[in-house]
PDB file of C-alpha atoms in Angstrom:
ATOM      1  CA  LYS A   1      43.536 -46.311-108.019  1.00 63.00           C
ATOM      2  CA  ILE A   2      46.471 -43.936-107.546  1.00 70.00           C
ATOM      3  CA  VAL A   3      48.077 -45.228-110.759  1.00 69.00           C
ATOM      4  CA  PHE A   4      44.740 -44.818-112.553  1.00 65.00           C
ATOM      5  CA  TYR A   5      44.338 -41.184-111.459  1.00 68.00           C
ATOM      6  CA  ILE A   6      47.959 -40.353-112.312  1.00 73.00           C
ATOM      7  CA  ARG A   7      47.440 -41.859-115.764  1.00 74.00           C
ATOM      8  CA  ARG A   8      44.244 -39.843-116.259  1.00 72.00           C
ATOM      9  CA  LEU A   9      46.030 -36.691-115.100  1.00 70.00           C
ATOM     10  CA  LEU A  10      48.890 -37.266-117.526  1.00 73.00           C
ATOM     11  CA  GLN A  11      46.429 -37.870-120.352  1.00 74.00           C
ATOM     12  CA  PHE A  12      44.614 -34.646-119.459  1.00 67.00           C
ATOM     13  CA  LEU A  13      47.841 -32.652-119.346  1.00 70.00           C
ATOM     14  CA  LEU A  14      48.942 -34.149-122.667  1.00 74.00           C
ATOM     15  CA  SER A  15      45.619 -33.266-124.272  1.00 72.00           C
ATOM     16  CA  LEU A  16      45.810 -29.777-122.787  1.00 70.00           C
ATOM     17  CA  GLY A  17      49.341 -29.367-124.159  1.00 74.00           C
ATOM     18  CA  ILE A  18      48.307 -30.498-127.632  1.00 73.00           C
ATOM     19  CA  PHE A  19      45.270 -28.194-127.562  1.00 64.00           C
ATOM     20  CA  GLY A  20      47.408 -25.279-126.377  1.00 71.00           C
ATOM     21  CA  THR A  21      49.985 -25.891-129.100  1.00 70.00           C
ATOM     22  CA  LEU A  22      47.321 -26.043-131.808  1.00 64.00           C
ATOM     23  CA  LEU A  23      45.686 -22.896-130.444  1.00 58.00           C
ATOM     24  CA  PHE A  24      49.044 -21.089-130.414  1.00 57.00           C
ATOM     25  CA  PHE A  25      49.840 -22.013-134.019  1.00 61.00           C
ATOM     26  CA  THR A  26      46.315 -21.104-135.135  1.00 62.00           C
ATOM     27  CA  LEU A  27      46.642 -17.679-133.520  1.00 61.00           C
ATOM     28  CA  PHE A  28      50.157 -17.286-134.912  1.00 52.00           C
ATOM     29  CA  ILE A  29      49.036 -18.065-138.463  1.00 62.00           C
ATOM     30  CA  GLY A  30      46.030 -15.788-138.077  1.00 58.00           C
ATOM     31  CA  VAL A  31      48.129 -12.862-136.856  1.00 52.00           C
ATOM     32  CA  TYR A  32      50.706 -13.511-139.600  1.00 51.00           C
ATOM     33  CA  PHE A  33      48.189 -13.334-142.434  1.00 51.00           C
ATOM     34  CA  TYR A  34      46.377 -10.392-140.844  1.00 49.00           C
ATOM     35  CA  VAL A  35      49.563  -8.324-140.591  1.00 56.00           C
ATOM     36  CA  ALA A  36      51.067  -9.533-143.900  1.00 57.00           C
ATOM     37  CA  ARG A  37      47.987  -8.628-145.950  1.00 58.00           C
ATOM     38  CA  ASP A  38      49.254  -5.116-146.811  1.00 67.00           C
ATOM     39  CA  LEU A  39      53.023  -5.384-146.655  1.00 70.00           C
ATOM     40  CA  PRO A  40      54.970  -3.008-148.962  1.00 71.00           C
ATOM     41  CA  SER A  41      56.746  -4.470-151.983  1.00 75.00           C
ATOM     42  CA  PHE A  42      60.493  -4.574-152.540  1.00 76.00           C
ATOM     43  CA  ASP A  43      60.282  -2.514-155.744  1.00 74.00           C
ATOM     44  CA  SER A  44      61.900   0.486-154.059  1.00 70.00           C
ATOM     45  CA  LEU A  45      64.870  -1.682-153.054  1.00 76.00           C
ATOM     46  CA  ASP A  46      65.246  -3.161-156.534  1.00 73.00           C
ATOM     47  CA  ASP A  47      65.635   0.381-157.849  1.00 75.00           C
ATOM     48  CA  TYR A  48      67.436   1.839-154.815  1.00 81.00           C
ATOM     49  CA  ARG A  49      68.500   5.335-155.808  1.00 84.00           C
ATOM     50  CA  PRO A  50      68.844   7.515-152.723  1.00 88.00           C
ATOM     51  CA  PRO A  51      69.749  11.205-152.956  1.00 88.00           C
ATOM     52  CA  VAL A  52      73.483  11.502-153.549  1.00 90.00           C
ATOM     53  CA  VAL A  53      76.066  14.241-154.015  1.00 92.00           C
ATOM     54  CA  ALA A  54      76.272  15.882-157.445  1.00 90.00           C
ATOM     55  CA  GLN A  55      79.845  17.025-158.063  1.00 91.00           C
ATOM     56  CA  VAL A  56      81.006  19.798-160.401  1.00 93.00           C
ATOM     57  CA  PHE A  57      84.394  19.509-162.156  1.00 93.00           C
ATOM     58  CA  ASP A  58      86.345  21.920-164.320  1.00 91.00           C
ATOM     59  CA  ASN A  59      87.857  21.088-167.715  1.00 93.00           C
ATOM     60  CA  ARG A  60      90.999  19.748-166.020  1.00 94.00           C
ATOM     61  CA  GLY A  61      89.051  17.246-163.944  1.00 93.00           C
ATOM     62  CA  GLU A  62      89.438  19.120-160.654  1.00 90.00           C
ATOM     63  CA  ARG A  63      86.404  19.312-158.390  1.00 88.00           C
ATOM     64  CA  LEU A  64      85.014  22.829-157.993  1.00 91.00           C
ATOM     65  CA  GLY A  65      82.090  22.098-155.709  1.00 92.00           C
ATOM     66  CA  GLU A  66      79.045  19.962-155.073  1.00 92.00           C
ATOM     67  CA  PHE A  67      75.268  20.098-154.654  1.00 92.00           C
ATOM     68  CA  TRP A  68      73.141  17.879-152.426  1.00 92.00           C
ATOM     69  CA  MET A  69      69.953  17.533-150.404  1.00 89.00           C
ATOM     70  CA  GLU A  70      71.371  14.561-148.487  1.00 91.00           C
ATOM     71  CA  ARG A  71      75.162  14.418-148.512  1.00 94.00           C
ATOM     72  CA  ARG A  72      75.604  10.791-149.507  1.00 95.00           C
ATOM     73  CA  ILE A  73      78.346   9.214-151.617  1.00 94.00           C
ATOM     74  CA  ARG A  74      77.472   5.622-152.482  1.00 94.00           C
ATOM     75  CA  VAL A  75      80.170   3.016-152.039  1.00 96.00           C
ATOM     76  CA  PRO A  76      80.148  -0.649-153.109  1.00 96.00           C
ATOM     77  CA  ILE A  77      80.584  -3.069-150.225  1.00 97.00           C
ATOM     78  CA  ALA A  78      83.780  -4.385-151.869  1.00 97.00           C
ATOM     79  CA  GLU A  79      85.373  -0.965-151.261  1.00 97.00           C
ATOM     80  CA  VAL A  80      84.403  -0.779-147.582  1.00 98.00           C
ATOM     81  CA  PRO A  81      87.356  -1.767-145.349  1.00 98.00           C
ATOM     82  CA  LEU A  82      86.653  -4.916-143.335  1.00 97.00           C
ATOM     83  CA  MET A  83      87.399  -3.096-140.084  1.00 98.00           C
ATOM     84  CA  VAL A  84      84.637  -0.585-140.871  1.00 98.00           C
ATOM     85  CA  SER A  85      81.933  -3.160-141.583  1.00 97.00           C
ATOM     86  CA  ASN A  86      83.058  -5.185-138.557  1.00 98.00           C
ATOM     87  CA  ALA A  87      82.531  -2.198-136.258  1.00 98.00           C
ATOM     88  CA  PHE A  88      78.881  -1.940-137.303  1.00 97.00           C
ATOM     89  CA  LEU A  89      78.363  -5.669-136.974  1.00 97.00           C
ATOM     90  CA  ALA A  90      79.899  -5.606-133.487  1.00 96.00           C
ATOM     91  CA  ALA A  91      77.679  -2.715-132.424  1.00 94.00           C
ATOM     92  CA  GLU A  92      74.418  -3.650-134.128  1.00 93.00           C
ATOM     93  CA  ASP A  93      74.276  -7.269-135.269  1.00 94.00           C
ATOM     94  CA  THR A  94      77.050  -9.680-134.262  1.00 93.00           C
ATOM     95  CA  ARG A  95      75.247 -12.719-135.705  1.00 93.00           C
ATOM     96  CA  PHE A  96      74.481 -10.999-139.022  1.00 96.00           C
ATOM     97  CA  TYR A  97      75.931 -13.867-141.061  1.00 95.00           C
ATOM     98  CA  GLN A  98      74.196 -16.569-138.991  1.00 94.00           C
ATOM     99  CA  HIS A  99      70.556 -15.430-138.761  1.00 93.00           C
ATOM    100  CA  HIS A 100      67.916 -15.205-141.492  1.00 92.00           C
ATOM    101  CA  GLY A 101      66.588 -11.729-140.815  1.00 92.00           C
ATOM    102  CA  VAL A 102      65.452 -12.045-137.191  1.00 90.00           C
ATOM    103  CA  ASP A 103      67.839 -13.038-134.413  1.00 89.00           C
ATOM    104  CA  PHE A 104      65.941 -14.357-131.386  1.00 82.00           C
ATOM    105  CA  ARG A 105      69.192 -15.186-129.623  1.00 82.00           C
ATOM    106  CA  GLY A 106      70.297 -11.595-130.180  1.00 69.00           C
ATOM    107  CA  VAL A 107      67.046 -10.277-128.701  1.00 70.00           C
ATOM    108  CA  PHE A 108      67.625 -12.282-125.530  1.00 70.00           C
ATOM    109  CA  ARG A 109      71.296 -11.211-125.356  1.00 71.00           C
ATOM    110  CA  ALA A 110      70.312  -7.553-125.788  1.00 62.00           C
ATOM    111  CA  PHE A 111      67.722  -7.881-123.013  1.00 60.00           C
ATOM    112  CA  LEU A 112      70.353  -9.225-120.599  1.00 69.00           C
ATOM    113  CA  ALA A 113      72.934  -6.589-121.617  1.00 66.00           C
ATOM    114  CA  ASN A 114      70.458  -3.737-121.174  1.00 59.00           C
ATOM    115  CA  LEU A 115      69.313  -5.149-117.835  1.00 65.00           C
ATOM    116  CA  LYS A 116      72.914  -5.347-116.633  1.00 68.00           C
ATOM    117  CA  ALA A 117      73.798  -1.835-117.835  1.00 65.00           C
ATOM    118  CA  GLY A 118      70.561  -0.249-116.630  1.00 66.00           C
ATOM    119  CA  ASP A 119      70.311   1.499-120.002  1.00 61.00           C
ATOM    120  CA  ILE A 120      69.691   0.712-123.658  1.00 57.00           C
ATOM    121  CA  VAL A 121      73.156  -0.310-124.857  1.00 53.00           C
ATOM    122  CA  GLN A 122      72.061  -3.026-127.287  1.00 57.00           C
ATOM    123  CA  GLY A 123      69.072  -3.369-129.566  1.00 60.00           C
ATOM    124  CA  GLY A 124      67.322  -6.533-130.608  1.00 70.00           C
ATOM    125  CA  SER A 125      66.763  -5.482-134.211  1.00 88.00           C
ATOM    126  CA  THR A 126      69.068  -6.960-136.818  1.00 94.00           C
ATOM    127  CA  ILE A 127      70.647  -4.887-139.587  1.00 95.00           C
ATOM    128  CA  THR A 128      68.137  -6.440-141.995  1.00 95.00           C
ATOM    129  CA  GLN A 129      65.255  -5.305-139.786  1.00 93.00           C
ATOM    130  CA  GLN A 130      66.737  -1.815-139.609  1.00 92.00           C
ATOM    131  CA  ILE A 131      66.860  -1.677-143.416  1.00 92.00           C
ATOM    132  CA  THR A 132      63.196  -2.680-143.749  1.00 90.00           C
ATOM    133  CA  ARG A 133      62.246  -0.128-141.090  1.00 88.00           C
ATOM    134  CA  SER A 134      64.219   2.646-142.770  1.00 86.00           C
ATOM    135  CA  LEU A 135      63.228   2.042-146.390  1.00 87.00           C
ATOM    136  CA  LEU A 136      59.866   0.277-146.307  1.00 84.00           C
ATOM    137  CA  LEU A 137      58.011   1.088-143.076  1.00 77.00           C
ATOM    138  CA  SER A 138      56.998   4.040-140.942  1.00 69.00           C
ATOM    139  CA  ARG A 139      58.657   4.883-137.630  1.00 69.00           C
ATOM    140  CA  GLU A 140      55.516   4.250-135.550  1.00 72.00           C
ATOM    141  CA  ARG A 141      56.057   2.098-132.457  1.00 68.00           C
ATOM    142  CA  THR A 142      53.317  -0.541-132.644  1.00 73.00           C
ATOM    143  CA  TRP A 143      53.249  -4.329-132.377  1.00 74.00           C
ATOM    144  CA  GLN A 144      51.954  -4.524-135.960  1.00 76.00           C
ATOM    145  CA  ARG A 145      54.947  -2.610-137.292  1.00 77.00           C
ATOM    146  CA  LYS A 146      57.361  -4.843-135.364  1.00 83.00           C
ATOM    147  CA  ILE A 147      55.742  -7.968-136.822  1.00 84.00           C
ATOM    148  CA  LYS A 148      55.787  -6.460-140.320  1.00 84.00           C
ATOM    149  CA  GLU A 149      59.436  -5.588-139.809  1.00 88.00           C
ATOM    150  CA  ALA A 150      60.254  -9.180-138.887  1.00 88.00           C
ATOM    151  CA  ILE A 151      58.305 -10.652-141.820  1.00 88.00           C
ATOM    152  CA  LEU A 152      59.894  -8.271-144.324  1.00 91.00           C
ATOM    153  CA  ALA A 153      63.357  -8.949-142.891  1.00 92.00           C
ATOM    154  CA  THR A 154      63.036 -12.697-143.422  1.00 91.00           C
ATOM    155  CA  ARG A 155      61.750 -12.138-146.960  1.00 90.00           C
ATOM    156  CA  LEU A 156      64.539  -9.669-147.712  1.00 93.00           C
ATOM    157  CA  GLU A 157      67.138 -12.208-146.609  1.00 94.00           C
ATOM    158  CA  ARG A 158      65.788 -14.586-149.276  1.00 92.00           C
ATOM    159  CA  ARG A 159      65.836 -11.865-151.920  1.00 92.00           C
ATOM    160  CA  LEU A 160      69.264 -10.268-151.348  1.00 93.00           C
ATOM    161  CA  THR A 161      72.675 -11.566-150.340  1.00 95.00           C
ATOM    162  CA  LYS A 162      74.242 -10.593-147.016  1.00 97.00           C
ATOM    163  CA  ALA A 163      76.713  -8.390-148.895  1.00 97.00           C
ATOM    164  CA  GLN A 164      73.889  -6.531-150.656  1.00 95.00           C
ATOM    165  CA  ILE A 165      72.037  -5.970-147.388  1.00 96.00           C
ATOM    166  CA  LEU A 166      75.153  -4.663-145.651  1.00 97.00           C
ATOM    167  CA  GLU A 167      75.865  -2.363-148.607  1.00 96.00           C
ATOM    168  CA  LEU A 168      72.326  -0.954-148.402  1.00 95.00           C
ATOM    169  CA  TYR A 169      72.729  -0.378-144.681  1.00 96.00           C
ATOM    170  CA  LEU A 170      76.109   1.368-144.827  1.00 97.00           C
ATOM    171  CA  ASN A 171      74.947   3.691-147.617  1.00 96.00           C
ATOM    172  CA  GLN A 172      71.549   4.480-146.109  1.00 94.00           C
ATOM    173  CA  ILE A 173      72.151   5.215-142.417  1.00 95.00           C
ATOM    174  CA  TYR A 174      72.208   8.778-141.085  1.00 95.00           C
ATOM    175  CA  PHE A 175      75.054   9.911-138.833  1.00 96.00           C
ATOM    176  CA  GLY A 176      74.070  13.468-138.064  1.00 95.00           C
ATOM    177  CA  ASN A 177      76.383  16.356-139.037  1.00 96.00           C
ATOM    178  CA  ARG A 178      74.828  16.371-142.534  1.00 94.00           C
ATOM    179  CA  ALA A 179      76.239  12.897-143.247  1.00 96.00           C
ATOM    180  CA  TYR A 180      74.257  10.130-144.937  1.00 96.00           C
ATOM    181  CA  GLY A 181      76.134   6.889-145.428  1.00 97.00           C
ATOM    182  CA  ILE A 182      79.540   5.826-144.203  1.00 97.00           C
ATOM    183  CA  VAL A 183      81.629   7.706-146.810  1.00 97.00           C
ATOM    184  CA  SER A 184      80.071  11.087-145.998  1.00 96.00           C
ATOM    185  CA  ALA A 185      80.371  10.338-142.279  1.00 97.00           C
ATOM    186  CA  ALA A 186      84.131   9.824-142.624  1.00 98.00           C
ATOM    187  CA  GLU A 187      84.510  13.002-144.665  1.00 96.00           C
ATOM    188  CA  ASN A 188      82.208  15.220-142.601  1.00 96.00           C
ATOM    189  CA  TYR A 189      83.414  14.204-139.142  1.00 98.00           C
ATOM    190  CA  PHE A 190      87.114  13.570-139.782  1.00 98.00           C
ATOM    191  CA  HIS A 191      87.898  15.112-143.220  1.00 96.00           C
ATOM    192  CA  LYS A 192      89.248  11.703-144.206  1.00 97.00           C
ATOM    193  CA  ASN A 193      88.761   9.118-146.903  1.00 96.00           C
ATOM    194  CA  LEU A 194      87.034   5.964-145.643  1.00 97.00           C
ATOM    195  CA  SER A 195      90.205   3.911-146.121  1.00 96.00           C
ATOM    196  CA  LYS A 196      92.239   6.296-143.942  1.00 97.00           C
ATOM    197  CA  LEU A 197      90.185   5.979-140.742  1.00 98.00           C
ATOM    198  CA  ASN A 198      91.886   4.576-137.650  1.00 98.00           C
ATOM    199  CA  VAL A 199      90.300   2.096-135.247  1.00 98.00           C
ATOM    200  CA  ALA A 200      89.233   4.807-132.779  1.00 98.00           C
ATOM    201  CA  GLU A 201      87.429   6.789-135.494  1.00 98.00           C
ATOM    202  CA  ILE A 202      85.822   3.648-136.920  1.00 98.00           C
ATOM    203  CA  ALA A 203      84.475   2.628-133.504  1.00 98.00           C
ATOM    204  CA  LEU A 204      83.077   6.124-132.950  1.00 98.00           C
ATOM    205  CA  LEU A 205      81.120   5.976-136.215  1.00 98.00           C
ATOM    206  CA  GLY A 206      80.094   2.371-135.591  1.00 97.00           C
ATOM    207  CA  GLY A 207      78.242   3.367-132.446  1.00 95.00           C
ATOM    208  CA  MET A 208      76.338   6.343-133.848  1.00 95.00           C
ATOM    209  CA  PRO A 209      73.474   4.988-136.032  1.00 91.00           C
ATOM    210  CA  ARG A 210      71.398   3.974-132.989  1.00 88.00           C
ATOM    211  CA  ALA A 211      70.927   7.641-132.010  1.00 92.00           C
ATOM    212  CA  PRO A 212      72.921  10.096-134.176  1.00 94.00           C
ATOM    213  CA  SER A 213      72.097  13.199-132.129  1.00 91.00           C
ATOM    214  CA  GLN A 214      72.401  11.672-128.655  1.00 94.00           C
ATOM    215  CA  LEU A 215      75.668   9.903-129.552  1.00 95.00           C
ATOM    216  CA  SER A 216      77.207  12.695-131.619  1.00 95.00           C
ATOM    217  CA  PRO A 217      80.788  13.640-130.637  1.00 96.00           C
ATOM    218  CA  LEU A 218      79.846  17.228-131.506  1.00 96.00           C
ATOM    219  CA  GLU A 219      76.687  17.462-129.402  1.00 94.00           C
ATOM    220  CA  ASN A 220      77.288  14.865-126.651  1.00 96.00           C
ATOM    221  CA  PRO A 221      81.012  14.038-126.516  1.00 96.00           C
ATOM    222  CA  GLU A 222      80.761  12.135-123.216  1.00 96.00           C
ATOM    223  CA  ARG A 223      78.013   9.799-124.439  1.00 96.00           C
ATOM    224  CA  ALA A 224      79.810   9.410-127.762  1.00 97.00           C
ATOM    225  CA  ARG A 225      82.956   8.378-125.885  1.00 97.00           C
ATOM    226  CA  GLU A 226      81.020   5.821-123.802  1.00 96.00           C
ATOM    227  CA  ARG A 227      79.488   4.368-126.942  1.00 96.00           C
ATOM    228  CA  GLN A 228      82.866   4.276-128.686  1.00 97.00           C
ATOM    229  CA  ILE A 229      84.353   2.274-125.802  1.00 97.00           C
ATOM    230  CA  TYR A 230      81.371  -0.090-125.912  1.00 95.00           C
ATOM    231  CA  VAL A 231      81.970  -0.742-129.642  1.00 97.00           C
ATOM    232  CA  LEU A 232      85.682  -1.298-129.015  1.00 98.00           C
ATOM    233  CA  ASP A 233      84.827  -3.756-126.233  1.00 97.00           C
ATOM    234  CA  ARG A 234      82.502  -5.651-128.567  1.00 96.00           C
ATOM    235  CA  MET A 235      85.097  -5.707-131.355  1.00 97.00           C
ATOM    236  CA  ARG A 236      87.683  -7.102-128.949  1.00 98.00           C
ATOM    237  CA  GLU A 237      85.262  -9.724-127.630  1.00 96.00           C
ATOM    238  CA  GLU A 238      84.474 -10.835-131.189  1.00 96.00           C
ATOM    239  CA  LYS A 239      88.200 -11.014-132.064  1.00 97.00           C
ATOM    240  CA  MET A 240      87.826  -8.278-134.668  1.00 97.00           C
ATOM    241  CA  ILE A 241      90.715  -6.338-133.145  1.00 98.00           C
ATOM    242  CA  THR A 242      93.680  -7.388-131.049  1.00 97.00           C
ATOM    243  CA  GLU A 243      94.322  -6.339-127.465  1.00 97.00           C
ATOM    244  CA  GLU A 244      97.067  -4.012-128.731  1.00 97.00           C
ATOM    245  CA  GLN A 245      94.692  -2.348-131.213  1.00 98.00           C
ATOM    246  CA  TYR A 246      92.098  -2.020-128.465  1.00 98.00           C
ATOM    247  CA  GLN A 247      94.472  -0.325-126.034  1.00 98.00           C
ATOM    248  CA  GLN A 248      95.828   1.972-128.746  1.00 98.00           C
ATOM    249  CA  ALA A 249      92.343   3.013-129.832  1.00 98.00           C
ATOM    250  CA  LEU A 250      91.436   3.964-126.257  1.00 97.00           C
ATOM    251  CA  ILE A 251      94.205   6.576-126.141  1.00 97.00           C
ATOM    252  CA  THR A 252      94.031   7.786-129.753  1.00 97.00           C
ATOM    253  CA  PRO A 253      92.962  11.462-129.853  1.00 96.00           C
ATOM    254  CA  ILE A 254      90.161  12.269-132.283  1.00 96.00           C
ATOM    255  CA  GLN A 255      89.556  15.555-134.084  1.00 97.00           C
ATOM    256  CA  VAL A 256      85.987  16.079-135.294  1.00 97.00           C
ATOM    257  CA  TYR A 257      84.675  18.825-137.562  1.00 97.00           C
ATOM    258  CA  VAL A 258      81.322  20.542-138.071  1.00 96.00           C
ATOM    259  CA  ALA A 259      80.155  19.953-141.636  1.00 95.00           C
ATOM    260  CA  LYS A 260      79.180  22.887-143.829  1.00 91.00           C
ATOM    261  CA  THR A 261      76.241  23.123-146.207  1.00 91.00           C
ATOM    262  CA  ASP A 262      76.910  22.693-149.908  1.00 89.00           C
ATOM    263  CA  LYS A 263      76.599  26.456-150.453  1.00 88.00           C
ATOM    264  CA  GLU A 264      79.139  27.143-147.699  1.00 89.00           C
ATOM    265  CA  GLN A 265      81.526  24.600-149.218  1.00 87.00           C
ATOM    266  CA  ASN A 266      81.129  26.141-152.662  1.00 88.00           C
ATOM    267  CA  GLU A 267      82.172  29.578-151.412  1.00 87.00           C
ATOM    268  CA  LYS A 268      85.816  28.458-151.568  1.00 83.00           C
ATOM    269  CA  THR A 269      85.968  28.340-155.377  1.00 83.00           C
ATOM    270  CA  ALA A 270      83.891  30.183-158.004  1.00 86.00           C
ATOM    271  CA  PRO A 271      80.720  30.473-155.892  1.00 90.00           C
ATOM    272  CA  TYR A 272      78.803  32.617-158.431  1.00 91.00           C
ATOM    273  CA  PHE A 273      79.651  30.236-161.270  1.00 91.00           C
ATOM    274  CA  LEU A 274      78.563  27.220-159.204  1.00 93.00           C
ATOM    275  CA  GLU A 275      75.252  28.839-158.288  1.00 92.00           C
ATOM    276  CA  GLN A 276      74.630  29.506-161.998  1.00 93.00           C
ATOM    277  CA  VAL A 277      75.339  25.841-162.713  1.00 93.00           C
ATOM    278  CA  ARG A 278      72.941  24.850-159.918  1.00 92.00           C
ATOM    279  CA  ALA A 279      70.194  27.079-161.357  1.00 94.00           C
ATOM    280  CA  GLU A 280      70.589  25.656-164.868  1.00 94.00           C
ATOM    281  CA  ILE A 281      70.614  22.042-163.607  1.00 91.00           C
ATOM    282  CA  ARG A 282      67.511  22.689-161.472  1.00 91.00           C
ATOM    283  CA  GLU A 283      65.706  24.270-164.442  1.00 94.00           C
ATOM    284  CA  LYS A 284      66.608  21.362-166.731  1.00 94.00           C
ATOM    285  CA  PHE A 285      66.185  18.370-164.408  1.00 89.00           C
ATOM    286  CA  GLY A 286      64.211  19.628-161.399  1.00 87.00           C
ATOM    287  CA  GLU A 287      65.209  19.707-157.737  1.00 81.00           C
TER     288      GLU A 287
END
């Protein structure tokens, strides 16, 4: 009798498990189609043309000034130094080249890291998810938006290469200090070309996209320093930098600058002429 009852119990549990699994997948499919019914298209990414800097040159090819609404200078991923892209991967998405848009292992790792630190030091969103959130979705914090973000991220990974996604990310993100994209961030904060940044400066920028104002070296230098050290730690752990580079970066002094508006920059050379050019361009092409 005992064997009989054990067998019946096992059969019941097996049936319950099968029923539960079917119910889960039914609910999952239902939620998927409910949320996916009104997803935005990728047309805006196919024709990605964000606001960029318009530069004015004289007849000798020397730059006189520039106009912009968002100070962004687009850069192909092939021209981004490996150390720069690695810093963002270390800070935001270490398994970028392994996942397919959503990284469940990364979500779990971020949960443990945040629990250990007692603060939000890592996020669970991949770079692909951040792109879909920035360019295709609103900033509302709802479960529907998170699911949409995950669905779009997996679709985007099938549509674009990893290099294209990383290029979108590095050109789109906002760094504060009037800087949009990695090139403007290097110029605005350090008055340097992207290729001239040292490891300490790269790590500082790599940690900023999560919260540009809260992690700004201009507004919150202490928090920016903590975040910089975190990025350096991650880069060392992932073998992106050597121990010697790590130690050197920790003691490298950094000079940061407050960026000026385009009108303030143009005051250096022929300001009245440049404003006339701006007026004529606006009249001919619009804002």
